[in-house]
Amino acid sequence: NNNGLLQFDGSFWNLYYMPDSSKLVRSVLCVGDTIFTGSFDEFGYFLHDPQNGLKYHSLMPLLDKKVSDIDEVWRIYNVGRKIIFQSYTSVMVFEGGHLTTLTPPEILQFSFLIGDRYYVQGKSGNIYLFNNNQFTPFNDGGTFKGIQVWSVLRIDSEKYLFATINHGVWLFRSGRFTRWTNEANTFLKRNQIFSASAIPGGYFAFGTIQDGLIITKENGDVVQYVNKEKGLQNNTVLATFVDINHNLWLGLDNGIDYLELNSSISYYNEGLGLLGACYAVNIFNSKLYVGTNQG
């Protein structure tokens, strides 16, 4: 976050600062017991230290001396034995204690995985496969020219969803892109996608800038809609993460929220318009009726 790396053990939060405390942590990736982070002109990893909790190790000293600056490190991926850091201007590959810095064909937007292959997208919308330290143009038929891809979600080995910030979601199947035409996509185009995650069981979570979060099926049917009125601290969902118990963590514009998707308990309160203390409940014709001291 803006102050460093936050660690939660289920009861307490710990904050670990970067060496330069003014640096914001833009990206985090945990691989085993190693926590990789990216900041402005800084990237490296935290390891557990018996006396200090987590200790930071910078990878900047391994950077090619010809590289003057790397800008913000926005994305980190684990591809095989490689850890790949991506900024707008560079792609840094860390493997076996060695660092290789590559300059992409153009200024980058973001990067993503399709299966086990790593791709980057330029500001123009051009997509490149990054393999063997080479950038090879990916033919998308001009689908994403001028369109920013923010996340790619795997449906199965043949199908993927491409989530864009302003143009909704596209389905990629058998090498072809088609628009995801459904209720969910109408909502997402209107409210701008900023984050997305696949949830085991065939569901997908999309965080938006303007109106919280929706959870959908593969076909785009909306199964859950959560925004500030329904309990979020605010409506801007900058990050989504599915944990080992298939529950959902949300990094918000200011704050962290936790959705217990795997819980057998649902909670209805004033955020859903249920006012007052509940005195009576009944289910009739698949509808829940509630009587409170307010009506």
CSV table of C-alpha atoms in Angstrom, one decimal:
chain,number,residue,atom,x,y,z
A,1,ASN,CA,0.0,0.0,0.0
A,2,ASN,CA,1.1,3.6,0.2
A,3,ASN,CA,3.2,3.0,3.3
A,4,GLY,CA,4.8,-0.4,2.6
A,5,LEU,CA,4.0,-4.1,2.8
A,6,LEU,CA,1.1,-5.2,5.1
A,7,GLN,CA,1.1,-8.6,6.6
A,8,PHE,CA,-1.9,-10.2,8.3
A,9,ASP,CA,-1.7,-13.3,10.4
A,10,GLY,CA,-5.5,-13.7,11.1
A,11,SER,CA,-5.5,-11.5,14.1
A,12,PHE,CA,-2.9,-8.7,13.8
A,13,TRP,CA,-1.5,-6.5,11.0
A,14,ASN,CA,2.3,-5.8,10.6
A,15,LEU,CA,3.6,-3.0,8.4
A,16,TYR,CA,7.1,-3.4,6.8
A,17,TYR,CA,8.6,-0.3,5.2
A,18,MET,CA,10.6,-0.1,2.1
A,19,PRO,CA,14.3,1.0,2.5
A,20,ASP,CA,13.1,4.4,1.2
A,21,SER,CA,9.9,4.9,3.3
A,22,SER,CA,8.5,7.3,0.7
A,23,LYS,CA,8.1,4.5,-1.8
A,24,LEU,CA,4.7,3.0,-2.4
A,25,VAL,CA,4.4,-0.8,-2.9
A,26,ARG,CA,2.6,-1.2,-6.3
A,27,SER,CA,2.8,-5.0,-6.7
A,28,VAL,CA,3.1,-8.1,-4.5
A,29,LEU,CA,3.7,-11.7,-5.4
A,30,CYS,CA,4.2,-14.6,-2.9
A,31,VAL,CA,6.2,-17.6,-4.1
A,32,GLY,CA,6.8,-20.1,-1.3
A,33,ASP,CA,8.2,-18.1,1.6
A,34,THR,CA,9.5,-15.3,-0.6
A,35,ILE,CA,7.4,-12.1,-1.0
A,36,PHE,CA,8.4,-10.2,-4.1
A,37,THR,CA,7.4,-6.5,-4.3
A,38,GLY,CA,7.7,-3.7,-6.9
A,39,SER,CA,7.8,0.1,-6.3
A,40,PHE,CA,9.0,3.2,-8.2
A,41,ASP,CA,12.6,2.5,-9.4
A,42,GLU,CA,12.8,-0.3,-6.8
A,43,PHE,CA,12.0,-4.0,-6.7
A,44,GLY,CA,13.1,-6.9,-4.7
A,45,TYR,CA,11.8,-9.4,-2.1
A,46,PHE,CA,11.1,-9.9,1.6
A,47,LEU,CA,12.3,-13.0,3.5
A,48,HIS,CA,11.6,-14.0,7.1
A,49,ASP,CA,14.2,-12.9,9.6
A,50,PRO,CA,14.0,-14.5,13.1
A,51,GLN,CA,14.7,-11.2,14.8
A,52,ASN,CA,13.0,-8.7,12.5
A,53,GLY,CA,10.0,-10.5,11.1
A,54,LEU,CA,10.5,-9.7,7.4
A,55,LYS,CA,13.7,-8.3,5.9
A,56,TYR,CA,13.9,-6.6,2.5
A,57,HIS,CA,16.4,-7.5,-0.2
A,58,SER,CA,16.7,-5.2,-3.1
A,59,LEU,CA,17.4,-6.5,-6.7
A,60,MET,CA,18.3,-3.0,-7.9
A,61,PRO,CA,22.1,-3.7,-7.6
A,62,LEU,CA,21.7,-6.5,-10.2
A,63,LEU,CA,20.1,-4.1,-12.7
A,64,ASP,CA,22.0,-3.5,-15.9
A,65,LYS,CA,24.2,-0.4,-15.5
A,66,LYS,CA,22.9,0.9,-18.9
A,67,VAL,CA,19.4,1.2,-17.4
A,68,SER,CA,19.0,4.6,-15.8
A,69,ASP,CA,15.5,4.1,-14.4
A,70,ILE,CA,12.7,1.5,-14.5
A,71,ASP,CA,9.7,3.6,-13.4
A,72,GLU,CA,6.8,2.0,-11.5
A,73,VAL,CA,6.9,-1.9,-11.3
A,74,TRP,CA,3.2,-2.7,-11.7
A,75,ARG,CA,3.1,-6.4,-12.3
A,76,ILE,CA,5.0,-9.5,-11.0
A,77,TYR,CA,4.5,-13.0,-12.3
A,78,ASN,CA,6.0,-16.4,-11.6
A,79,VAL,CA,6.6,-18.2,-15.0
A,80,GLY,CA,8.4,-21.6,-14.6
A,81,ARG,CA,11.5,-20.8,-12.6
A,82,LYS,CA,11.5,-17.2,-13.6
A,83,ILE,CA,10.1,-14.2,-11.6
A,84,ILE,CA,9.2,-11.5,-14.1
A,85,PHE,CA,8.8,-7.9,-13.0
A,86,GLN,CA,7.1,-5.5,-15.4
A,87,SER,CA,7.1,-1.7,-15.5
A,88,TYR,CA,6.0,0.7,-18.3
A,89,THR,CA,9.6,0.8,-19.7
A,90,SER,CA,11.2,-2.5,-18.8
A,91,VAL,CA,10.8,-6.2,-18.2
A,92,MET,CA,13.1,-7.7,-15.6
A,93,VAL,CA,13.7,-11.4,-15.4
A,94,PHE,CA,15.1,-12.9,-12.2
A,95,GLU,CA,16.2,-16.5,-12.3
A,96,GLY,CA,18.8,-18.4,-10.4
A,97,GLY,CA,20.2,-15.3,-8.7
A,98,HIS,CA,20.7,-13.5,-12.0
A,99,LEU,CA,18.7,-10.6,-13.4
A,100,THR,CA,18.2,-9.8,-17.1
A,101,THR,CA,16.6,-6.5,-18.1
A,102,LEU,CA,14.8,-6.2,-21.5
A,103,THR,CA,13.5,-3.1,-23.3
A,104,PRO,CA,10.1,-3.8,-25.0
A,105,PRO,CA,9.2,-2.6,-28.5
A,106,GLU,CA,7.1,0.2,-27.1
A,107,ILE,CA,6.0,1.7,-23.8
A,108,LEU,CA,3.9,-0.9,-22.0
A,109,GLN,CA,0.5,-0.9,-20.3
A,110,PHE,CA,0.3,-4.2,-18.4
A,111,SER,CA,1.0,-7.9,-18.7
A,112,PHE,CA,-0.8,-11.2,-18.2
A,113,LEU,CA,-0.7,-14.9,-18.6
A,114,ILE,CA,-2.5,-17.0,-21.2
A,115,GLY,CA,-2.0,-20.5,-19.9
A,116,ASP,CA,1.7,-20.7,-18.9
A,117,ARG,CA,2.7,-18.1,-21.5
A,118,TYR,CA,3.6,-14.5,-20.6
A,119,TYR,CA,2.3,-11.6,-22.6
A,120,VAL,CA,2.8,-7.8,-22.4
A,121,GLN,CA,0.6,-5.1,-24.0
A,122,GLY,CA,1.9,-1.8,-25.4
A,123,LYS,CA,0.2,1.6,-24.9
A,124,SER,CA,-1.0,1.3,-28.5
A,125,GLY,CA,-2.9,-1.9,-27.7
A,126,ASN,CA,-0.4,-4.2,-29.5
A,127,ILE,CA,0.1,-7.5,-27.6
A,128,TYR,CA,3.5,-9.3,-27.6
A,129,LEU,CA,4.4,-12.8,-26.5
A,130,PHE,CA,7.5,-12.7,-24.3
A,131,ASN,CA,9.6,-15.9,-24.7
A,132,ASN,CA,13.3,-16.6,-24.5
A,133,ASN,CA,13.8,-12.9,-23.8
A,134,GLN,CA,12.2,-12.0,-27.2
A,135,PHE,CA,9.0,-10.0,-27.9
A,136,THR,CA,6.9,-11.6,-30.6
A,137,PRO,CA,3.8,-9.8,-31.9
A,138,PHE,CA,0.6,-11.6,-31.1
A,139,ASN,CA,-2.1,-11.4,-33.8
A,140,ASP,CA,-5.4,-10.4,-32.2
A,141,GLY,CA,-6.9,-9.2,-35.5
A,142,GLY,CA,-6.8,-5.6,-34.3
A,143,THR,CA,-9.3,-6.4,-31.5
A,144,PHE,CA,-7.4,-4.4,-28.8
A,145,LYS,CA,-6.1,-1.5,-30.9
A,146,GLY,CA,-6.3,1.4,-28.5
A,147,ILE,CA,-7.9,-0.8,-25.8
A,148,GLN,CA,-6.3,-1.6,-22.5
A,149,VAL,CA,-6.4,-5.2,-21.3
A,150,TRP,CA,-6.2,-5.3,-17.5
A,151,SER,CA,-6.7,-9.0,-16.7
A,152,VAL,CA,-7.0,-12.4,-18.4
A,153,LEU,CA,-9.0,-15.1,-16.8
A,154,ARG,CA,-8.8,-18.8,-17.7
A,155,ILE,CA,-12.1,-20.7,-18.2
A,156,ASP,CA,-10.4,-23.9,-19.5
A,157,SER,CA,-7.5,-24.8,-21.8
A,158,GLU,CA,-9.3,-23.5,-24.8
A,159,LYS,CA,-11.2,-20.5,-23.5
A,160,TYR,CA,-10.2,-17.2,-21.7
A,161,LEU,CA,-11.9,-14.0,-20.7
A,162,PHE,CA,-10.0,-10.7,-21.6
A,163,ALA,CA,-11.1,-7.9,-19.2
A,164,THR,CA,-10.5,-4.4,-20.4
A,165,ILE,CA,-10.8,-1.2,-18.4
A,166,ASN,CA,-13.3,0.7,-20.6
A,167,HIS,CA,-14.6,-1.8,-23.2
A,168,GLY,CA,-15.9,-4.7,-21.1
A,169,VAL,CA,-14.9,-8.3,-21.5
A,170,TRP,CA,-14.0,-10.4,-24.6
A,171,LEU,CA,-14.2,-14.2,-25.0
A,172,PHE,CA,-11.1,-15.8,-26.5
A,173,ARG,CA,-11.8,-19.2,-28.0
A,174,SER,CA,-10.0,-21.3,-30.6
A,175,GLY,CA,-7.8,-18.3,-31.5
A,176,ARG,CA,-10.8,-15.9,-32.1
A,177,PHE,CA,-12.1,-13.0,-30.1
A,178,THR,CA,-15.8,-12.3,-29.7
A,179,ARG,CA,-17.7,-9.9,-27.5
A,180,TRP,CA,-19.0,-11.2,-24.2
A,181,THR,CA,-22.6,-10.2,-24.8
A,182,ASN,CA,-24.6,-10.4,-21.5
A,183,GLU,CA,-25.9,-8.6,-18.5
A,184,ALA,CA,-22.6,-8.5,-16.7
A,185,ASN,CA,-20.7,-7.0,-19.6
A,186,THR,CA,-23.2,-4.1,-19.9
A,187,PHE,CA,-22.6,-3.3,-16.2
A,188,LEU,CA,-18.8,-3.6,-16.5
A,189,LYS,CA,-18.5,-1.3,-19.6
A,190,ARG,CA,-20.5,1.3,-17.7
A,191,ASN,CA,-18.4,1.1,-14.4
A,192,GLN,CA,-14.9,0.3,-15.7
A,193,ILE,CA,-13.1,-2.9,-14.7
A,194,PHE,CA,-10.0,-2.5,-12.6
A,195,SER,CA,-9.4,-6.0,-11.2
A,196,ALA,CA,-10.6,-9.5,-11.8
A,197,SER,CA,-10.1,-13.1,-10.4
A,198,ALA,CA,-11.2,-16.6,-11.2
A,199,ILE,CA,-13.1,-18.4,-8.4
A,200,PRO,CA,-13.0,-22.2,-8.3
A,201,GLY,CA,-16.3,-23.7,-9.4
A,202,GLY,CA,-16.6,-21.7,-12.6
A,203,TYR,CA,-17.2,-18.2,-11.2
A,204,PHE,CA,-15.4,-14.9,-11.9
A,205,ALA,CA,-15.1,-11.8,-9.7
A,206,PHE,CA,-14.8,-8.4,-11.4
A,207,GLY,CA,-13.8,-5.3,-9.4
A,208,THR,CA,-14.9,-1.9,-10.8
A,209,ILE,CA,-13.8,1.7,-10.3
A,210,GLN,CA,-17.3,3.1,-9.9
A,211,ASP,CA,-19.7,0.5,-8.5
A,212,GLY,CA,-18.1,-2.2,-6.4
A,213,LEU,CA,-17.9,-5.8,-7.4
A,214,ILE,CA,-19.9,-8.4,-9.3
A,215,ILE,CA,-19.5,-12.2,-9.4
A,216,THR,CA,-20.6,-14.0,-12.5
A,217,LYS,CA,-20.9,-17.4,-14.1
A,218,GLU,CA,-18.9,-18.3,-17.2
A,219,ASN,CA,-21.9,-17.2,-19.4
A,220,GLY,CA,-22.0,-13.8,-17.7
A,221,ASP,CA,-25.0,-14.4,-15.4
A,222,VAL,CA,-24.6,-12.2,-12.3
A,223,VAL,CA,-24.8,-14.3,-9.1
A,224,GLN,CA,-23.6,-11.6,-6.6
A,225,TYR,CA,-23.4,-7.8,-6.6
A,226,VAL,CA,-21.6,-6.0,-3.8
A,227,ASN,CA,-21.1,-2.3,-3.5
A,228,LYS,CA,-20.9,0.4,-0.7
A,229,GLU,CA,-24.7,0.2,-0.1
A,230,LYS,CA,-24.2,-3.5,0.6
A,231,GLY,CA,-21.3,-3.3,2.9
A,232,LEU,CA,-18.1,-2.3,1.1
A,233,GLN,CA,-16.1,0.5,2.5
A,234,ASN,CA,-16.1,2.2,-0.9
A,235,ASN,CA,-17.0,1.4,-4.5
A,236,THR,CA,-13.5,1.3,-6.0
A,237,VAL,CA,-12.1,-2.2,-6.1
A,238,LEU,CA,-8.4,-2.0,-7.2
A,239,ALA,CA,-7.4,-5.6,-6.4
A,240,THR,CA,-9.1,-9.0,-6.0
A,241,PHE,CA,-7.5,-12.1,-4.6
A,242,VAL,CA,-9.0,-15.6,-4.0
A,243,ASP,CA,-7.3,-17.3,-1.0
A,244,ILE,CA,-6.7,-21.0,-0.2
A,245,ASN,CA,-10.3,-21.3,1.2
A,246,HIS,CA,-11.8,-19.8,-1.9
A,247,ASN,CA,-12.8,-16.6,-0.1
A,248,LEU,CA,-12.2,-13.2,-1.7
A,249,TRP,CA,-10.0,-10.4,-0.5
A,250,LEU,CA,-10.5,-6.9,-2.0
A,251,GLY,CA,-8.0,-4.1,-2.1
A,252,LEU,CA,-10.1,-0.9,-2.2
A,253,ASP,CA,-9.3,2.7,-3.0
A,254,ASN,CA,-8.7,3.1,0.8
A,255,GLY,CA,-9.1,-0.1,2.8
A,256,ILE,CA,-9.3,-3.9,2.7
A,257,ASP,CA,-12.5,-5.9,2.6
A,258,TYR,CA,-13.0,-9.7,2.9
A,259,LEU,CA,-15.9,-11.6,1.4
A,260,GLU,CA,-16.6,-15.0,2.9
A,261,LEU,CA,-17.9,-16.6,-0.3
A,262,ASN,CA,-17.4,-20.1,1.1
A,263,SER,CA,-19.4,-19.5,4.3
A,264,SER,CA,-22.8,-21.1,4.8
A,265,ILE,CA,-24.0,-17.9,6.5
A,266,SER,CA,-25.4,-14.8,4.7
A,267,TYR,CA,-25.9,-11.5,6.6
A,268,TYR,CA,-28.6,-9.0,5.7
A,269,ASN,CA,-28.5,-5.6,7.4
A,270,GLU,CA,-29.3,-2.0,6.9
A,271,GLY,CA,-27.0,-1.9,3.9
A,272,LEU,CA,-29.7,-3.9,2.1
A,273,GLY,CA,-32.5,-1.7,3.3
A,274,LEU,CA,-33.4,-3.9,6.3
A,275,LEU,CA,-34.1,-1.4,9.0
A,276,GLY,CA,-34.5,-2.0,12.7
A,277,ALA,CA,-34.3,-5.1,15.0
A,278,CYS,CA,-35.7,-8.3,13.4
A,279,TYR,CA,-38.6,-9.8,15.3
A,280,ALA,CA,-40.0,-12.3,12.8
A,281,VAL,CA,-39.0,-14.1,9.6
A,282,ASN,CA,-40.6,-16.5,7.3
A,283,ILE,CA,-40.1,-18.0,3.8
A,284,PHE,CA,-43.1,-18.1,1.5
A,285,ASN,CA,-43.0,-18.9,-2.2
A,286,SER,CA,-39.2,-18.7,-2.2
A,287,LYS,CA,-39.3,-15.2,-0.8
A,288,LEU,CA,-37.9,-14.1,2.6
A,289,TYR,CA,-40.3,-12.0,4.7
A,290,VAL,CA,-39.0,-10.0,7.7
A,291,GLY,CA,-40.8,-8.1,10.4
A,292,THR,CA,-38.8,-5.5,12.4
A,293,ASN,CA,-39.6,-2.8,14.9
A,294,GLN,CA,-39.5,-0.4,12.0
A,295,GLY,CA,-42.0,-2.2,9.7
